[in-house]
């Protein structure tokens, strides 16, 4: 079972993904704060896996909020091509690049992952043409916690 949280009714759809930054000051005073925010980690992307049949008042969403089950989302990213081996476990490190206008920039430094995160490569898509010549591959990564390394 994934983590439980509350999202706005417009976001309560299976497949909806969101970046959790940090709890709003509105949330800290809410009676549902701990069950809603307690299982989420700042800077991670979550995806709604199941919409539960419970509705709560949610001041953050200015409306009712739906109880949902979420999992941390897999992240698509560019990595060093030498590491792009299906099912390999790697330490993720964002590609260091200052070319913010590059179409690949946000795949080289994706939201949801931090340098040093242990990740399993769950899909290898393709080699990436880097304007600066770096040998890169586009992959889908599943972040592992120390509880889930297999």
PDB file of C-alpha atoms in Angstrom, residues 56-122:
ATOM      1  CA  UNK A  56     -12.516  16.231   3.876  1.00  0.00           C
ATOM      2  CA  UNK A  57     -12.618  19.996   4.198  1.00  0.00           C
ATOM      3  CA  UNK A  58      -9.302  21.326   2.868  1.00  0.00           C
ATOM      4  CA  UNK A  59      -8.422  24.999   3.308  1.00  0.00           C
ATOM      5  CA  UNK A  60      -5.398  24.652   1.039  1.00  0.00           C
ATOM      6  CA  UNK A  61      -7.593  23.713  -1.909  1.00  0.00           C
ATOM      7  CA  UNK A  62     -10.408  26.147  -0.961  1.00  0.00           C
ATOM      8  CA  UNK A  63     -12.802  23.240  -1.268  1.00  0.00           C
ATOM      9  CA  UNK A  64     -13.192  19.660  -0.305  1.00  0.00           C
ATOM     10  CA  UNK A  65     -10.169  17.439  -0.533  1.00  0.00           C
ATOM     11  CA  UNK A  66     -10.212  13.793  -1.508  1.00  0.00           C
ATOM     12  CA  UNK A  67      -8.309  11.115   0.316  1.00  0.00           C
ATOM     13  CA  UNK A  68      -5.983   9.368  -2.123  1.00  0.00           C
ATOM     14  CA  UNK A  69      -3.288   6.741  -2.126  1.00  0.00           C
ATOM     15  CA  UNK A  70      -0.048   7.887  -3.744  1.00  0.00           C
ATOM     16  CA  UNK A  71       3.308   6.361  -4.579  1.00  0.00           C
ATOM     17  CA  UNK A  72       6.519   8.122  -5.384  1.00  0.00           C
ATOM     18  CA  UNK A  73       6.597   8.488  -9.161  1.00  0.00           C
ATOM     19  CA  UNK A  74       9.299   7.060 -11.376  1.00  0.00           C
ATOM     20  CA  UNK A  75      11.380   9.860 -12.885  1.00  0.00           C
ATOM     21  CA  UNK A  76      12.564  10.137 -16.467  1.00  0.00           C
ATOM     22  CA  UNK A  77      16.091  11.489 -16.665  1.00  0.00           C
ATOM     23  CA  UNK A  78      19.240  11.663 -18.721  1.00  0.00           C
ATOM     24  CA  UNK A  79      22.196   9.837 -17.214  1.00  0.00           C
ATOM     25  CA  UNK A  80      25.734   8.971 -18.273  1.00  0.00           C
ATOM     26  CA  UNK A  81      25.331   6.468 -21.125  1.00  0.00           C
ATOM     27  CA  UNK A  82      27.811   4.047 -19.476  1.00  0.00           C
ATOM     28  CA  UNK A  83      25.360   3.602 -16.577  1.00  0.00           C
ATOM     29  CA  UNK A  84      22.253   2.971 -18.719  1.00  0.00           C
ATOM     30  CA  UNK A  85      21.821  -0.751 -18.087  1.00  0.00           C
ATOM     31  CA  UNK A  86      18.303  -2.074 -17.531  1.00  0.00           C
ATOM     32  CA  UNK A  87      17.684  -3.019 -13.871  1.00  0.00           C
ATOM     33  CA  UNK A  88      21.049  -1.644 -12.732  1.00  0.00           C
ATOM     34  CA  UNK A  89      21.069   0.137  -9.382  1.00  0.00           C
ATOM     35  CA  UNK A  90      22.910   3.434  -9.547  1.00  0.00           C
ATOM     36  CA  UNK A  91      23.639   6.474  -7.435  1.00  0.00           C
ATOM     37  CA  UNK A  92      21.841   9.265  -9.271  1.00  0.00           C
ATOM     38  CA  UNK A  93      23.788  12.431 -10.031  1.00  0.00           C
ATOM     39  CA  UNK A  94      22.288  15.234 -12.091  1.00  0.00           C
ATOM     40  CA  UNK A  95      24.255  16.056 -15.216  1.00  0.00           C
ATOM     41  CA  UNK A  96      26.204  19.239 -14.557  1.00  0.00           C
ATOM     42  CA  UNK A  97      25.281  21.667 -17.298  1.00  0.00           C
ATOM     43  CA  UNK A  98      24.833  25.413 -17.492  1.00  0.00           C
ATOM     44  CA  UNK A  99      23.061  25.379 -20.853  1.00  0.00           C
ATOM     45  CA  UNK A 100      19.593  26.147 -19.436  1.00  0.00           C
ATOM     46  CA  UNK A 101      18.224  26.801 -22.929  1.00  0.00           C
ATOM     47  CA  UNK A 102      18.971  23.209 -23.989  1.00  0.00           C
ATOM     48  CA  UNK A 103      15.871  21.114 -24.687  1.00  0.00           C
ATOM     49  CA  UNK A 104      17.373  18.361 -22.495  1.00  0.00           C
ATOM     50  CA  UNK A 105      18.216  20.560 -19.497  1.00  0.00           C
ATOM     51  CA  UNK A 106      15.294  19.478 -17.296  1.00  0.00           C
ATOM     52  CA  UNK A 107      15.920  15.823 -18.126  1.00  0.00           C
ATOM     53  CA  UNK A 108      19.544  16.238 -17.030  1.00  0.00           C
ATOM     54  CA  UNK A 109      18.493  17.819 -13.719  1.00  0.00           C
ATOM     55  CA  UNK A 110      14.979  16.423 -13.164  1.00  0.00           C
ATOM     56  CA  UNK A 111      12.644  17.367 -10.357  1.00  0.00           C
ATOM     57  CA  UNK A 112      12.059  14.627  -7.819  1.00  0.00           C
ATOM     58  CA  UNK A 113      15.600  13.274  -7.519  1.00  0.00           C
ATOM     59  CA  UNK A 114      18.609  14.411  -5.506  1.00  0.00           C
ATOM     60  CA  UNK A 115      22.280  13.708  -6.030  1.00  0.00           C
ATOM     61  CA  UNK A 116      23.169  10.459  -4.302  1.00  0.00           C
ATOM     62  CA  UNK A 117      19.683   8.910  -4.505  1.00  0.00           C
ATOM     63  CA  UNK A 118      19.871   5.163  -5.088  1.00  0.00           C
ATOM     64  CA  UNK A 119      17.796   4.376  -8.161  1.00  0.00           C
ATOM     65  CA  UNK A 120      16.925   1.317 -10.195  1.00  0.00           C
ATOM     66  CA  UNK A 121      16.861   1.771 -13.962  1.00  0.00           C
ATOM     67  CA  UNK A 122      13.437   0.421 -14.954  1.00  0.00           C
TER      68      UNK A 122
END
